[in-house]
C-alpha cells in the first residue's frame, strides 16, 4: 500500500515538473502574452505542440497563432521581443515590416528560441514560436522548403 502511494506521488510530481518545464519555455518573452491573450480569441487559430517532429526537425515547443484584425494589438509584443533579440531578420515592403524572425537568447543545453511573424495584409497574420536545437539555417529550410 505504501509502495502504491509513493508511486502515485512520484507520478504526480513528474507530471507537474513536465508541465512546469513546458510552461517556462517562453517565459521572459513577450510573445508568450500573444498566445495567452489571443490564443482562444474569436477569429484566431492556435496550434501548440511539444516534443514534436516537423519536416524532420525535432522541436521542443512549436506554437503558432493565425489572426485577423489584431495586428495593432500584437505589434507591441513583437517590438518588445525585438529589443532583446540576438539577431533580427525582417522583410520590409513599402516601408512596412511584413514578416521576419527574431533569434531570442537561448535556453541552456543548446536549446534555441525563435519568434517568427508574418502580416502581409496589415491586419491579419501569423506569429510562430519555435524552440529546439535548430540553427537559423534550419529555421529557413523549415519555413521555405
PDB file of C-alpha atoms in Angstrom:
ATOM      1  CA  UNK A   1       0.000   0.000   0.000  1.00  0.00           C
ATOM      2  CA  UNK A   2       2.811   2.431   0.857  1.00  0.00           C
ATOM      3  CA  UNK A   3       4.529   1.484  -2.387  1.00  0.00           C
ATOM      4  CA  UNK A   4       1.424   2.424  -4.454  1.00  0.00           C
ATOM      5  CA  UNK A   5       1.070   5.745  -2.639  1.00  0.00           C
ATOM      6  CA  UNK A   6       4.714   6.548  -3.255  1.00  0.00           C
ATOM      7  CA  UNK A   7       4.309   5.651  -6.944  1.00  0.00           C
ATOM      8  CA  UNK A   8       1.296   7.964  -7.235  1.00  0.00           C
ATOM      9  CA  UNK A   9       3.143  10.817  -5.552  1.00  0.00           C
ATOM     10  CA  UNK A  10       6.176  10.348  -7.821  1.00  0.00           C
ATOM     11  CA  UNK A  11       3.986  10.217 -10.927  1.00  0.00           C
ATOM     12  CA  UNK A  12       2.145  13.376  -9.863  1.00  0.00           C
ATOM     13  CA  UNK A  13       5.449  15.170  -9.258  1.00  0.00           C
ATOM     14  CA  UNK A  14       6.782  14.058 -12.649  1.00  0.00           C
ATOM     15  CA  UNK A  15       3.659  15.360 -14.429  1.00  0.00           C
ATOM     16  CA  UNK A  16       3.849  18.667 -12.544  1.00  0.00           C
ATOM     17  CA  UNK A  17       7.544  19.043 -13.410  1.00  0.00           C
ATOM     18  CA  UNK A  18       6.897  18.336 -17.094  1.00  0.00           C
ATOM     19  CA  UNK A  19       4.128  20.935 -17.131  1.00  0.00           C
ATOM     20  CA  UNK A  20       6.325  23.493 -15.355  1.00  0.00           C
ATOM     21  CA  UNK A  21       9.164  22.969 -17.847  1.00  0.00           C
ATOM     22  CA  UNK A  22       6.885  23.363 -20.882  1.00  0.00           C
ATOM     23  CA  UNK A  23       5.157  26.381 -19.344  1.00  0.00           C
ATOM     24  CA  UNK A  24       8.523  28.049 -18.763  1.00  0.00           C
ATOM     25  CA  UNK A  25       9.538  27.666 -22.400  1.00  0.00           C
ATOM     26  CA  UNK A  26       8.532  31.173 -23.418  1.00  0.00           C
ATOM     27  CA  UNK A  27       8.955  32.691 -20.010  1.00  0.00           C
ATOM     28  CA  UNK A  28      10.647  36.028 -20.293  1.00  0.00           C
ATOM     29  CA  UNK A  29       9.409  36.567 -23.854  1.00  0.00           C
ATOM     30  CA  UNK A  30       6.602  38.938 -24.701  1.00  0.00           C
ATOM     31  CA  UNK A  31       5.310  36.616 -27.414  1.00  0.00           C
ATOM     32  CA  UNK A  32       4.071  34.379 -24.598  1.00  0.00           C
ATOM     33  CA  UNK A  33       1.444  37.056 -23.888  1.00  0.00           C
ATOM     34  CA  UNK A  34       0.306  36.929 -27.527  1.00  0.00           C
ATOM     35  CA  UNK A  35      -0.580  33.246 -27.168  1.00  0.00           C
ATOM     36  CA  UNK A  36      -2.141  33.701 -23.730  1.00  0.00           C
ATOM     37  CA  UNK A  37      -4.174  36.758 -24.698  1.00  0.00           C
ATOM     38  CA  UNK A  38      -5.276  35.816 -28.231  1.00  0.00           C
ATOM     39  CA  UNK A  39      -4.913  32.018 -28.365  1.00  0.00           C
ATOM     40  CA  UNK A  40      -8.598  31.431 -27.738  1.00  0.00           C
ATOM     41  CA  UNK A  41      -9.961  34.691 -29.158  1.00  0.00           C
ATOM     42  CA  UNK A  42     -12.625  34.735 -31.841  1.00  0.00           C
ATOM     43  CA  UNK A  43     -11.148  34.704 -35.329  1.00  0.00           C
ATOM     44  CA  UNK A  44      -7.848  33.203 -34.119  1.00  0.00           C
ATOM     45  CA  UNK A  45      -6.432  29.739 -34.550  1.00  0.00           C
ATOM     46  CA  UNK A  46      -3.687  28.453 -32.256  1.00  0.00           C
ATOM     47  CA  UNK A  47      -1.646  25.272 -32.650  1.00  0.00           C
ATOM     48  CA  UNK A  48       0.634  24.042 -29.876  1.00  0.00           C
ATOM     49  CA  UNK A  49       2.946  21.030 -29.967  1.00  0.00           C
ATOM     50  CA  UNK A  50       5.577  19.804 -27.536  1.00  0.00           C
ATOM     51  CA  UNK A  51       8.387  17.351 -28.323  1.00  0.00           C
ATOM     52  CA  UNK A  52       7.210  17.081 -31.920  1.00  0.00           C
ATOM     53  CA  UNK A  53       8.869  16.379 -35.226  1.00  0.00           C
ATOM     54  CA  UNK A  54       8.147  18.759 -38.107  1.00  0.00           C
ATOM     55  CA  UNK A  55       9.602  18.109 -41.570  1.00  0.00           C
ATOM     56  CA  UNK A  56      12.344  16.010 -39.993  1.00  0.00           C
ATOM     57  CA  UNK A  57      13.282  18.599 -37.349  1.00  0.00           C
ATOM     58  CA  UNK A  58      12.826  17.827 -33.667  1.00  0.00           C
ATOM     59  CA  UNK A  59      11.142  20.667 -31.818  1.00  0.00           C
ATOM     60  CA  UNK A  60      10.812  21.049 -28.064  1.00  0.00           C
ATOM     61  CA  UNK A  61       7.994  23.594 -28.499  1.00  0.00           C
ATOM     62  CA  UNK A  62       6.040  24.814 -31.511  1.00  0.00           C
ATOM     63  CA  UNK A  63       3.264  27.376 -31.149  1.00  0.00           C
ATOM     64  CA  UNK A  64       1.512  29.228 -33.921  1.00  0.00           C
ATOM     65  CA  UNK A  65      -1.299  31.742 -33.945  1.00  0.00           C
ATOM     66  CA  UNK A  66      -3.123  32.982 -37.019  1.00  0.00           C
ATOM     67  CA  UNK A  67      -5.337  36.012 -36.579  1.00  0.00           C
ATOM     68  CA  UNK A  68      -7.452  38.642 -38.303  1.00  0.00           C
ATOM     69  CA  UNK A  69      -7.778  42.327 -37.388  1.00  0.00           C
ATOM     70  CA  UNK A  70      -5.377  42.118 -34.451  1.00  0.00           C
ATOM     71  CA  UNK A  71      -2.078  43.387 -35.843  1.00  0.00           C
ATOM     72  CA  UNK A  72      -2.164  46.686 -33.910  1.00  0.00           C
ATOM     73  CA  UNK A  73      -2.646  44.692 -30.685  1.00  0.00           C
ATOM     74  CA  UNK A  74       0.137  42.196 -31.478  1.00  0.00           C
ATOM     75  CA  UNK A  75       2.771  44.682 -32.716  1.00  0.00           C
ATOM     76  CA  UNK A  76       3.801  45.923 -29.237  1.00  0.00           C
ATOM     77  CA  UNK A  77       4.651  42.373 -28.127  1.00  0.00           C
ATOM     78  CA  UNK A  78       6.779  41.759 -31.214  1.00  0.00           C
ATOM     79  CA  UNK A  79       8.549  45.104 -30.814  1.00  0.00           C
ATOM     80  CA  UNK A  80       9.308  44.318 -27.170  1.00  0.00           C
ATOM     81  CA  UNK A  81      10.887  40.953 -28.075  1.00  0.00           C
ATOM     82  CA  UNK A  82      12.792  42.599 -30.931  1.00  0.00           C
ATOM     83  CA  UNK A  83      14.644  44.736 -28.349  1.00  0.00           C
ATOM     84  CA  UNK A  84      16.039  41.588 -26.694  1.00  0.00           C
ATOM     85  CA  UNK A  85      16.689  39.577 -29.856  1.00  0.00           C
ATOM     86  CA  UNK A  86      20.199  38.323 -30.566  1.00  0.00           C
ATOM     87  CA  UNK A  87      19.588  38.503 -34.319  1.00  0.00           C
ATOM     88  CA  UNK A  88      16.860  40.170 -36.358  1.00  0.00           C
ATOM     89  CA  UNK A  89      15.721  39.361 -39.902  1.00  0.00           C
ATOM     90  CA  UNK A  90      12.859  41.379 -41.339  1.00  0.00           C
ATOM     91  CA  UNK A  91      11.223  41.822 -44.731  1.00  0.00           C
ATOM     92  CA  UNK A  92      10.114  45.398 -45.419  1.00  0.00           C
ATOM     93  CA  UNK A  93       7.658  46.309 -48.187  1.00  0.00           C
ATOM     94  CA  UNK A  94       6.687  49.901 -48.882  1.00  0.00           C
ATOM     95  CA  UNK A  95       8.274  50.994 -45.617  1.00  0.00           C
ATOM     96  CA  UNK A  96       6.367  48.450 -43.500  1.00  0.00           C
ATOM     97  CA  UNK A  97       7.738  45.293 -41.833  1.00  0.00           C
ATOM     98  CA  UNK A  98       5.645  42.459 -43.267  1.00  0.00           C
ATOM     99  CA  UNK A  99       7.498  39.400 -41.965  1.00  0.00           C
ATOM    100  CA  UNK A 100      10.610  38.233 -40.226  1.00  0.00           C
ATOM    101  CA  UNK A 101      12.114  36.317 -37.382  1.00  0.00           C
ATOM    102  CA  UNK A 102      13.967  37.080 -34.187  1.00  0.00           C
ATOM    103  CA  UNK A 103      16.546  34.817 -32.640  1.00  0.00           C
ATOM    104  CA  UNK A 104      15.989  35.144 -28.921  1.00  0.00           C
ATOM    105  CA  UNK A 105      18.544  34.392 -26.177  1.00  0.00           C
ATOM    106  CA  UNK A 106      18.852  30.583 -25.974  1.00  0.00           C
ATOM    107  CA  UNK A 107      17.878  28.391 -23.079  1.00  0.00           C
ATOM    108  CA  UNK A 108      20.511  26.154 -21.531  1.00  0.00           C
ATOM    109  CA  UNK A 109      21.554  22.922 -23.174  1.00  0.00           C
ATOM    110  CA  UNK A 110      21.754  24.252 -26.728  1.00  0.00           C
ATOM    111  CA  UNK A 111      18.025  24.999 -26.993  1.00  0.00           C
ATOM    112  CA  UNK A 112      17.455  27.939 -29.351  1.00  0.00           C
ATOM    113  CA  UNK A 113      14.327  30.085 -29.422  1.00  0.00           C
ATOM    114  CA  UNK A 114      12.789  31.815 -32.435  1.00  0.00           C
ATOM    115  CA  UNK A 115       9.900  34.211 -32.878  1.00  0.00           C
ATOM    116  CA  UNK A 116       8.616  34.289 -36.465  1.00  0.00           C
ATOM    117  CA  UNK A 117       5.860  36.500 -37.805  1.00  0.00           C
ATOM    118  CA  UNK A 118       4.068  37.488 -40.976  1.00  0.00           C
ATOM    119  CA  UNK A 119       1.467  40.188 -41.546  1.00  0.00           C
ATOM    120  CA  UNK A 120       1.451  40.955 -45.276  1.00  0.00           C
ATOM    121  CA  UNK A 121      -2.083  42.391 -45.321  1.00  0.00           C
ATOM    122  CA  UNK A 122      -1.571  44.779 -42.423  1.00  0.00           C
ATOM    123  CA  UNK A 123      -4.200  43.495 -40.002  1.00  0.00           C
ATOM    124  CA  UNK A 124      -4.147  39.712 -40.460  1.00  0.00           C
ATOM    125  CA  UNK A 125      -1.167  37.482 -39.984  1.00  0.00           C
ATOM    126  CA  UNK A 126       0.615  34.809 -38.006  1.00  0.00           C
ATOM    127  CA  UNK A 127       3.026  34.521 -35.097  1.00  0.00           C
ATOM    128  CA  UNK A 128       5.106  31.391 -34.504  1.00  0.00           C
ATOM    129  CA  UNK A 129       7.318  30.439 -31.575  1.00  0.00           C
ATOM    130  CA  UNK A 130       9.820  27.611 -32.078  1.00  0.00           C
ATOM    131  CA  UNK A 131      12.151  26.143 -29.516  1.00  0.00           C
ATOM    132  CA  UNK A 132      14.709  23.428 -30.165  1.00  0.00           C
ATOM    133  CA  UNK A 133      18.244  22.628 -31.244  1.00  0.00           C
ATOM    134  CA  UNK A 134      17.628  24.177 -34.667  1.00  0.00           C
ATOM    135  CA  UNK A 135      20.074  26.573 -36.284  1.00  0.00           C
ATOM    136  CA  UNK A 136      18.958  29.700 -38.176  1.00  0.00           C
ATOM    137  CA  UNK A 137      19.600  27.777 -41.410  1.00  0.00           C
ATOM    138  CA  UNK A 138      17.310  25.002 -40.154  1.00  0.00           C
ATOM    139  CA  UNK A 139      14.579  27.573 -39.498  1.00  0.00           C
ATOM    140  CA  UNK A 140      14.897  28.911 -43.052  1.00  0.00           C
ATOM    141  CA  UNK A 141      14.707  25.383 -44.505  1.00  0.00           C
ATOM    142  CA  UNK A 142      11.746  24.543 -42.288  1.00  0.00           C
ATOM    143  CA  UNK A 143       9.833  27.654 -43.347  1.00  0.00           C
ATOM    144  CA  UNK A 144      10.740  27.929 -47.023  1.00  0.00           C
ATOM    145  CA  UNK A 145      11.230  24.360 -48.289  1.00  0.00           C
TER     146      UNK A 145
END
